[in-house]
Amino acid sequence: MPRRLLPRFVAIMMPVSVLIVSVAAFIGRALPARSGWTTDERALLRSLSLASLEPLEPDPTNHYSDDARAAALGRALFFDTRLSGNGKVACATCHVPAQDFQDGTPLGHGVGVTGRRTMPIAGTAHGAWFFWDGRADSQWGQALGPLESAVEHGGTRTQYARVVASQYREEYTKVFGAIPDLSGLPAQAGPVADSLWRAAWQRIAPTRREDISRVYANIGKAIAAYERTIQFEPSRFDRYVNAVLTNGSTADAFSADEEAGLRIFIGKGSCANCHNGALLTDDHFHNTGIPAAAGVAVDSGRAVGVRSALNGEFTCVSRFSDAKPDDCEELRFATTDGPELLHAFKTPSLRNVSGRAPYMDAGQFRTLEQVVDHYNAAPRSPLGRTELKPLRLSAREQAQLVAFLKTLSGPTIAVSPRP
Amino acid sequence: MFALRVLIELVLLAVTMTLNGCMLFMKPPADLDYSRTRTSAAGVYRATIEPQGDSIPQGKLHRWTLHLETAAGAPVDSAVIAVDGGMPQHGHGLPTKPRATRDLGNGDHLIEGMKFNMGGWWVVKFRVNAAQGTDSLVFNLKL
């Protein structure tokens, strides 16, 4: 090229090249390749689909986990308000079956008000840790926490053993064996916050305390046997993935925005880093810089939760557990310290997320739009350090992500335990 | 030619930005060695990892066997082994605290508590302290 023409060529080509890149980028955004998923992406989509969920294995800590009689007893206990200090609170008070087993309020309301959001139940039996901070390592251990919490059920294990003895003697005996003699025991006694009830518990002979605690543990195991039956059914997303993988029905197709939102979910949004697997959770704990809720102290999360799990009365390694020591690896090899535990909370499943506002550990966000906006902005954490980095999603991309999240809803059903 | 170079650089920039935005599909360095047998940093030991089961699962606790030998190929049984690791591109460590729990003989050591809660590039590091000295081994994994 003659030397004098070069500056003119550059002058023309510079804006042209910028235009080409811009147009390419615009086309890429405006017209996502419909169902043009790569092999890696298809493998990832398959892993997120409910069809990839492995069958629920028996819970080694709960010998009765798949006992239909235990599940039937647990179901009755789950809805029984007599299992509370004021006779008005059942598990189902906060875990409302018609609302995906949660209550739609920022904080749980039992006998008093809790400091955290009620968690849903479906599919949780597949996980290793329970509660937002993972302070229980089994589903039955989880069920026992709220029963003796002063702000949730507000009663004691002595009271609950009496309820079982008077209302469920036959059902209990068939599963767990004879109920111990409870005569002469105080109405309320247990290792709870109330000092009078705690003192009453200390006055009971150790062997009787052990008997009562075993009935209490079995109440948890029965409730867990019921909770294990609560599972997710396929969502539109699952039908879409099935259609993508099998070149199946276009009736299951996503809209352009939903498909773009899914691309952001597994790509630019990095959502699927933690919301992975068929239940869209890695069952681990992350500090995502969620602000403290109004009127609630900044929550230490997993940093305290793991300590509670290790020192818990009803853990995998406790004498009330049916597990062998080798079965308790999650507890034995849990990360117990480090800055990453501070203000870290369990990754919740995103299944049915759009019907489950408000969001986060204390219902800090009212809408999915607010949730996505938070992840996009990645603000500083009120405690510890957030794992998030700003996503730089456009307003349109954020809306597409929300559109995708709304495809994750499906029925929640109680399946029968295996015979 | 200058304009062509500008065009190429702009395209490369666009591609790089796209890749950076996609953490899940962020490519690990191209020259990573994923082999299951590695030599320690100072060449004191050679080690082989053998995850129990067909493949390394995601989101599940599992066990590994670490076979440890000297550079000359003699099995190392008596060793203090510390396990560490994480995801370099995410800046976080392992979700659990795995430990070497049992000396299985013939240079084999049972590693319990292995878990990987995300897909992507992981590193697992072993710090070995035995009669031959202290040295470190690094294994790359792609889940």
mmCIF file of N, CA and C in Angstrom, chain A residues 9-10 13-14 17-18 21 40-41 44 54 266-268 270 272-274 276 282 284 286 326 329-330 332-337 389, chain B residues 1-3 6-7 10-11 14 21-25 58 60-61 63 90 92 94-99 101 112-113 115 117-119:
data_model
loop_
_atom_site.group_PDB
_atom_site.id
_atom_site.type_symbol
_atom_site.label_atom_id
_atom_site.label_comp_id
_atom_site.label_asym_id
_atom_site.label_seq_id
_atom_site.Cartn_x
_atom_site.Cartn_y
_atom_site.Cartn_z
ATOM 1 N N PHE A 9 -6.501 4.991 5.219
ATOM 2 C CA PHE A 9 -7.005 3.637 5.431
ATOM 3 C C PHE A 9 -7.318 3.404 6.928
ATOM 4 N N VAL A 10 -6.341 3.868 7.747
ATOM 5 C CA VAL A 10 -6.527 3.721 9.201
ATOM 6 C C VAL A 10 -7.752 4.510 9.642
ATOM 7 N N MET A 13 -10.766 2.470 8.630
ATOM 8 C CA MET A 13 -10.901 1.143 9.241
ATOM 9 C C MET A 13 -11.155 1.183 10.744
ATOM 10 N N MET A 14 -10.622 2.202 11.415
ATOM 11 C CA MET A 14 -10.804 2.269 12.878
ATOM 12 C C MET A 14 -12.282 2.257 13.253
ATOM 13 N N SER A 17 -14.006 -1.015 12.214
ATOM 14 C CA SER A 17 -13.745 -2.189 13.057
ATOM 15 C C SER A 17 -14.523 -2.091 14.368
ATOM 16 N N VAL A 18 -14.570 -0.875 14.920
ATOM 17 C CA VAL A 18 -15.338 -0.681 16.156
ATOM 18 C C VAL A 18 -16.803 -1.002 15.890
ATOM 19 N N VAL A 21 -17.416 -4.800 15.704
ATOM 20 C CA VAL A 21 -17.438 -5.433 17.032
ATOM 21 C C VAL A 21 -18.735 -5.085 17.756
ATOM 22 N N ASP A 40 -20.457 -28.708 26.484
ATOM 23 C CA ASP A 40 -20.226 -28.423 27.907
ATOM 24 C C ASP A 40 -21.475 -27.835 28.549
ATOM 25 N N GLU A 41 -22.118 -26.921 27.828
ATOM 26 C CA GLU A 41 -23.323 -26.289 28.375
ATOM 27 C C GLU A 41 -24.452 -27.308 28.552
ATOM 28 N N LEU A 44 -23.850 -29.235 31.590
ATOM 29 C CA LEU A 44 -24.180 -28.442 32.774
ATOM 30 C C LEU A 44 -25.693 -28.357 32.971
ATOM 31 N N GLU A 54 -30.109 -37.669 42.377
ATOM 32 C CA GLU A 54 -29.923 -39.076 42.731
ATOM 33 C C GLU A 54 -30.979 -39.499 43.750
ATOM 34 N N ILE A 266 -25.811 -19.467 33.925
ATOM 35 C CA ILE A 266 -24.671 -20.395 33.897
ATOM 36 C C ILE A 266 -23.392 -19.710 33.409
ATOM 37 N N GLY A 267 -23.505 -18.460 32.978
ATOM 38 C CA GLY A 267 -22.334 -17.786 32.428
ATOM 39 C C GLY A 267 -21.972 -16.528 33.191
ATOM 40 N N LYS A 268 -22.300 -15.411 32.590
ATOM 41 C CA LYS A 268 -21.872 -14.105 33.097
ATOM 42 C C LYS A 268 -22.305 -13.841 34.535
ATOM 43 N N SER A 270 -22.568 -16.049 36.892
ATOM 44 C CA SER A 270 -21.870 -16.957 37.812
ATOM 45 C C SER A 270 -22.802 -17.577 38.851
ATOM 46 N N ALA A 272 -24.580 -20.281 38.763
ATOM 47 C CA ALA A 272 -24.487 -21.735 38.875
ATOM 48 C C ALA A 272 -23.186 -22.189 39.539
ATOM 49 N N ASN A 273 -22.299 -21.237 39.893
ATOM 50 C CA ASN A 273 -21.142 -21.642 40.694
ATOM 51 C C ASN A 273 -21.625 -22.257 42.001
ATOM 52 N N CYS A 274 -22.532 -21.560 42.677
ATOM 53 C CA CYS A 274 -23.030 -22.045 43.968
ATOM 54 C C CYS A 274 -24.386 -22.741 43.822
ATOM 55 N N ASN A 276 -25.712 -25.005 42.117
ATOM 56 C CA ASN A 276 -25.427 -26.076 41.171
ATOM 57 C C ASN A 276 -26.133 -27.367 41.584
ATOM 58 N N ASP A 282 -25.202 -25.791 46.358
ATOM 59 C CA ASP A 282 -23.991 -26.574 46.619
ATOM 60 C C ASP A 282 -23.950 -27.040 48.071
ATOM 61 N N HIS A 284 -23.458 -25.540 50.665
ATOM 62 C CA HIS A 284 -22.326 -24.977 51.392
ATOM 63 C C HIS A 284 -22.683 -23.553 51.849
ATOM 64 N N HIS A 286 -21.834 -19.356 52.197
ATOM 65 C CA HIS A 286 -21.156 -18.275 51.483
ATOM 66 C C HIS A 286 -21.553 -16.927 52.069
ATOM 67 N N ASP A 326 -17.994 -43.743 61.238
ATOM 68 C CA ASP A 326 -17.542 -43.525 59.859
ATOM 69 C C ASP A 326 -18.601 -42.829 59.004
ATOM 70 N N GLU A 329 -18.851 -38.187 58.401
ATOM 71 C CA GLU A 329 -17.720 -37.479 57.801
ATOM 72 C C GLU A 329 -17.962 -35.978 57.650
ATOM 73 N N GLU A 330 -19.199 -35.594 57.360
ATOM 74 C CA GLU A 330 -19.470 -34.156 57.189
ATOM 75 C C GLU A 330 -19.080 -33.396 58.458
ATOM 76 N N ARG A 332 -17.007 -34.623 60.914
ATOM 77 C CA ARG A 332 -15.588 -34.846 61.225
ATOM 78 C C ARG A 332 -14.679 -33.950 60.389
ATOM 79 N N PHE A 333 -15.094 -33.684 59.164
ATOM 80 C CA PHE A 333 -14.205 -32.935 58.263
ATOM 81 C C PHE A 333 -14.747 -31.535 57.935
ATOM 82 N N ALA A 334 -15.647 -31.064 58.760
ATOM 83 C CA ALA A 334 -16.195 -29.718 58.539
ATOM 84 C C ALA A 334 -15.112 -28.659 58.748
ATOM 85 N N THR A 335 -15.155 -27.623 57.942
ATOM 86 C CA THR A 335 -14.279 -26.472 58.169
ATOM 87 C C THR A 335 -14.820 -25.719 59.381
ATOM 88 N N THR A 336 -13.989 -25.596 60.391
ATOM 89 C CA THR A 336 -14.481 -25.061 61.668
ATOM 90 C C THR A 336 -14.017 -23.640 61.945
ATOM 91 N N ASP A 337 -13.063 -23.156 61.193
ATOM 92 C CA ASP A 337 -12.632 -21.777 61.412
ATOM 93 C C ASP A 337 -12.155 -21.162 60.101
ATOM 94 N N LYS A 389 -18.433 -10.500 43.184
ATOM 95 C CA LYS A 389 -17.782 -9.443 42.411
ATOM 96 C C LYS A 389 -18.857 -8.818 41.537
ATOM 97 N N MET B 1 -1.856 -2.207 7.698
ATOM 98 C CA MET B 1 -1.532 -3.280 8.655
ATOM 99 C C MET B 1 -1.883 -2.875 10.079
ATOM 100 N N PHE B 2 -1.665 -1.561 10.339
ATOM 101 C CA PHE B 2 -1.971 -1.067 11.679
ATOM 102 C C PHE B 2 -3.450 -1.252 12.001
ATOM 103 N N ALA B 3 -4.277 -0.907 10.969
ATOM 104 C CA ALA B 3 -5.725 -1.028 11.169
ATOM 105 C C ALA B 3 -6.121 -2.478 11.401
ATOM 106 N N VAL B 6 -5.337 -3.326 14.858
ATOM 107 C CA VAL B 6 -6.335 -2.735 15.764
ATOM 108 C C VAL B 6 -7.598 -3.585 15.774
ATOM 109 N N LEU B 7 -7.999 -3.998 14.581
ATOM 110 C CA LEU B 7 -9.218 -4.797 14.458
ATOM 111 C C LEU B 7 -9.053 -6.118 15.225
ATOM 112 N N LEU B 10 -9.128 -5.500 18.887
ATOM 113 C CA LEU B 10 -10.489 -5.218 19.371
ATOM 114 C C LEU B 10 -11.301 -6.507 19.496
ATOM 115 N N VAL B 11 -11.165 -7.362 18.492
ATOM 116 C CA VAL B 11 -11.888 -8.646 18.529
ATOM 117 C C VAL B 11 -11.396 -9.474 19.710
ATOM 118 N N ALA B 14 -12.801 -8.140 22.872
ATOM 119 C CA ALA B 14 -14.212 -8.519 23.036
ATOM 120 C C ALA B 14 -14.317 -9.967 23.524
ATOM 121 N N GLY B 21 -16.238 -12.510 31.753
ATOM 122 C CA GLY B 21 -17.571 -12.394 32.309
ATOM 123 C C GLY B 21 -18.174 -13.744 32.640
ATOM 124 N N CYS B 22 -17.671 -14.796 32.053
ATOM 125 C CA CYS B 22 -18.236 -16.128 32.246
ATOM 126 C C CYS B 22 -17.348 -16.913 33.188
ATOM 127 N N MET B 23 -17.487 -16.660 34.477
ATOM 128 C CA MET B 23 -16.609 -17.332 35.435
ATOM 129 C C MET B 23 -16.729 -18.845 35.344
ATOM 130 N N LEU B 24 -17.971 -19.302 35.121
ATOM 131 C CA LEU B 24 -18.179 -20.750 35.118
ATOM 132 C C LEU B 24 -17.389 -21.405 33.999
ATOM 133 N N PHE B 25 -17.319 -20.701 32.882
ATOM 134 C CA PHE B 25 -16.587 -21.271 31.760
ATOM 135 C C PHE B 25 -15.239 -20.573 31.577
ATOM 136 N N GLN B 58 -18.802 -34.333 42.257
ATOM 137 C CA GLN B 58 -19.027 -32.949 42.696
ATOM 138 C C GLN B 58 -20.078 -32.948 43.800
ATOM 139 N N LYS B 60 -19.956 -34.227 46.852
ATOM 140 C CA LYS B 60 -20.074 -35.416 47.696
ATOM 141 C C LYS B 60 -18.770 -35.662 48.426
ATOM 142 N N LEU B 61 -18.862 -35.961 49.706
ATOM 143 C CA LEU B 61 -17.660 -36.344 50.437
ATOM 144 C C LEU B 61 -17.156 -37.675 49.905
ATOM 145 N N ARG B 63 -13.230 -40.266 49.518
ATOM 146 C CA ARG B 63 -11.875 -40.527 50.029
ATOM 147 C C ARG B 63 -10.889 -40.686 48.878
ATOM 148 N N HIS B 90 -11.446 -18.467 41.789
ATOM 149 C CA HIS B 90 -12.528 -17.941 42.619
ATOM 150 C C HIS B 90 -11.989 -17.332 43.919
ATOM 151 N N HIS B 92 -11.185 -18.982 46.696
ATOM 152 C CA HIS B 92 -11.606 -19.637 47.938
ATOM 153 C C HIS B 92 -10.962 -21.005 48.077
ATOM 154 N N LEU B 94 -10.882 -25.081 50.002
ATOM 155 C CA LEU B 94 -11.721 -26.277 49.978
ATOM 156 C C LEU B 94 -12.907 -26.052 50.930
ATOM 157 N N PRO B 95 -14.065 -26.666 50.643
ATOM 158 C CA PRO B 95 -15.205 -26.489 51.543
ATOM 159 C C PRO B 95 -15.081 -27.303 52.833
ATOM 160 N N THR B 96 -14.181 -28.284 52.827
ATOM 161 C CA THR B 96 -13.989 -29.128 54.013
ATOM 162 C C THR B 96 -12.527 -29.084 54.432
ATOM 163 N N LYS B 97 -12.241 -29.764 55.541
ATOM 164 C CA LYS B 97 -10.852 -29.887 56.010
ATOM 165 C C LYS B 97 -10.443 -31.346 55.902
ATOM 166 N N PRO B 98 -9.986 -31.765 54.719
ATOM 167 C CA PRO B 98 -9.581 -33.166 54.575
ATOM 168 C C PRO B 98 -8.323 -33.441 55.399
ATOM 169 N N ARG B 99 -8.178 -34.701 55.782
ATOM 170 C CA ARG B 99 -7.003 -35.095 56.566
ATOM 171 C C ARG B 99 -6.497 -36.459 56.096
ATOM 172 N N THR B 101 -5.755 -39.778 57.340
ATOM 173 C CA THR B 101 -6.234 -40.400 58.575
ATOM 174 C C THR B 101 -5.599 -41.748 58.873
ATOM 175 N N GLU B 112 -9.221 -38.608 53.962
ATOM 176 C CA GLU B 112 -10.672 -38.542 54.125
ATOM 177 C C GLU B 112 -11.128 -37.086 54.140
ATOM 178 N N GLY B 113 -12.397 -36.899 53.801
ATOM 179 C CA GLY B 113 -13.000 -35.566 53.873
ATOM 180 C C GLY B 113 -12.839 -34.742 52.608
ATOM 181 N N LYS B 115 -13.966 -32.997 49.316
ATOM 182 C CA LYS B 115 -15.250 -32.551 48.763
ATOM 183 C C LYS B 115 -15.000 -31.346 47.864
ATOM 184 N N ASN B 117 -17.364 -28.551 45.962
ATOM 185 C CA ASN B 117 -18.762 -28.124 45.883
ATOM 186 C C ASN B 117 -19.097 -27.336 44.618
ATOM 187 N N MET B 118 -18.138 -27.162 43.730
ATOM 188 C CA MET B 118 -18.392 -26.421 42.485
ATOM 189 C C MET B 118 -17.655 -27.097 41.322
ATOM 190 N N GLY B 119 -18.130 -26.817 40.124
ATOM 191 C CA GLY B 119 -17.409 -27.252 38.944
ATOM 192 C C GLY B 119 -16.295 -26.266 38.630
#
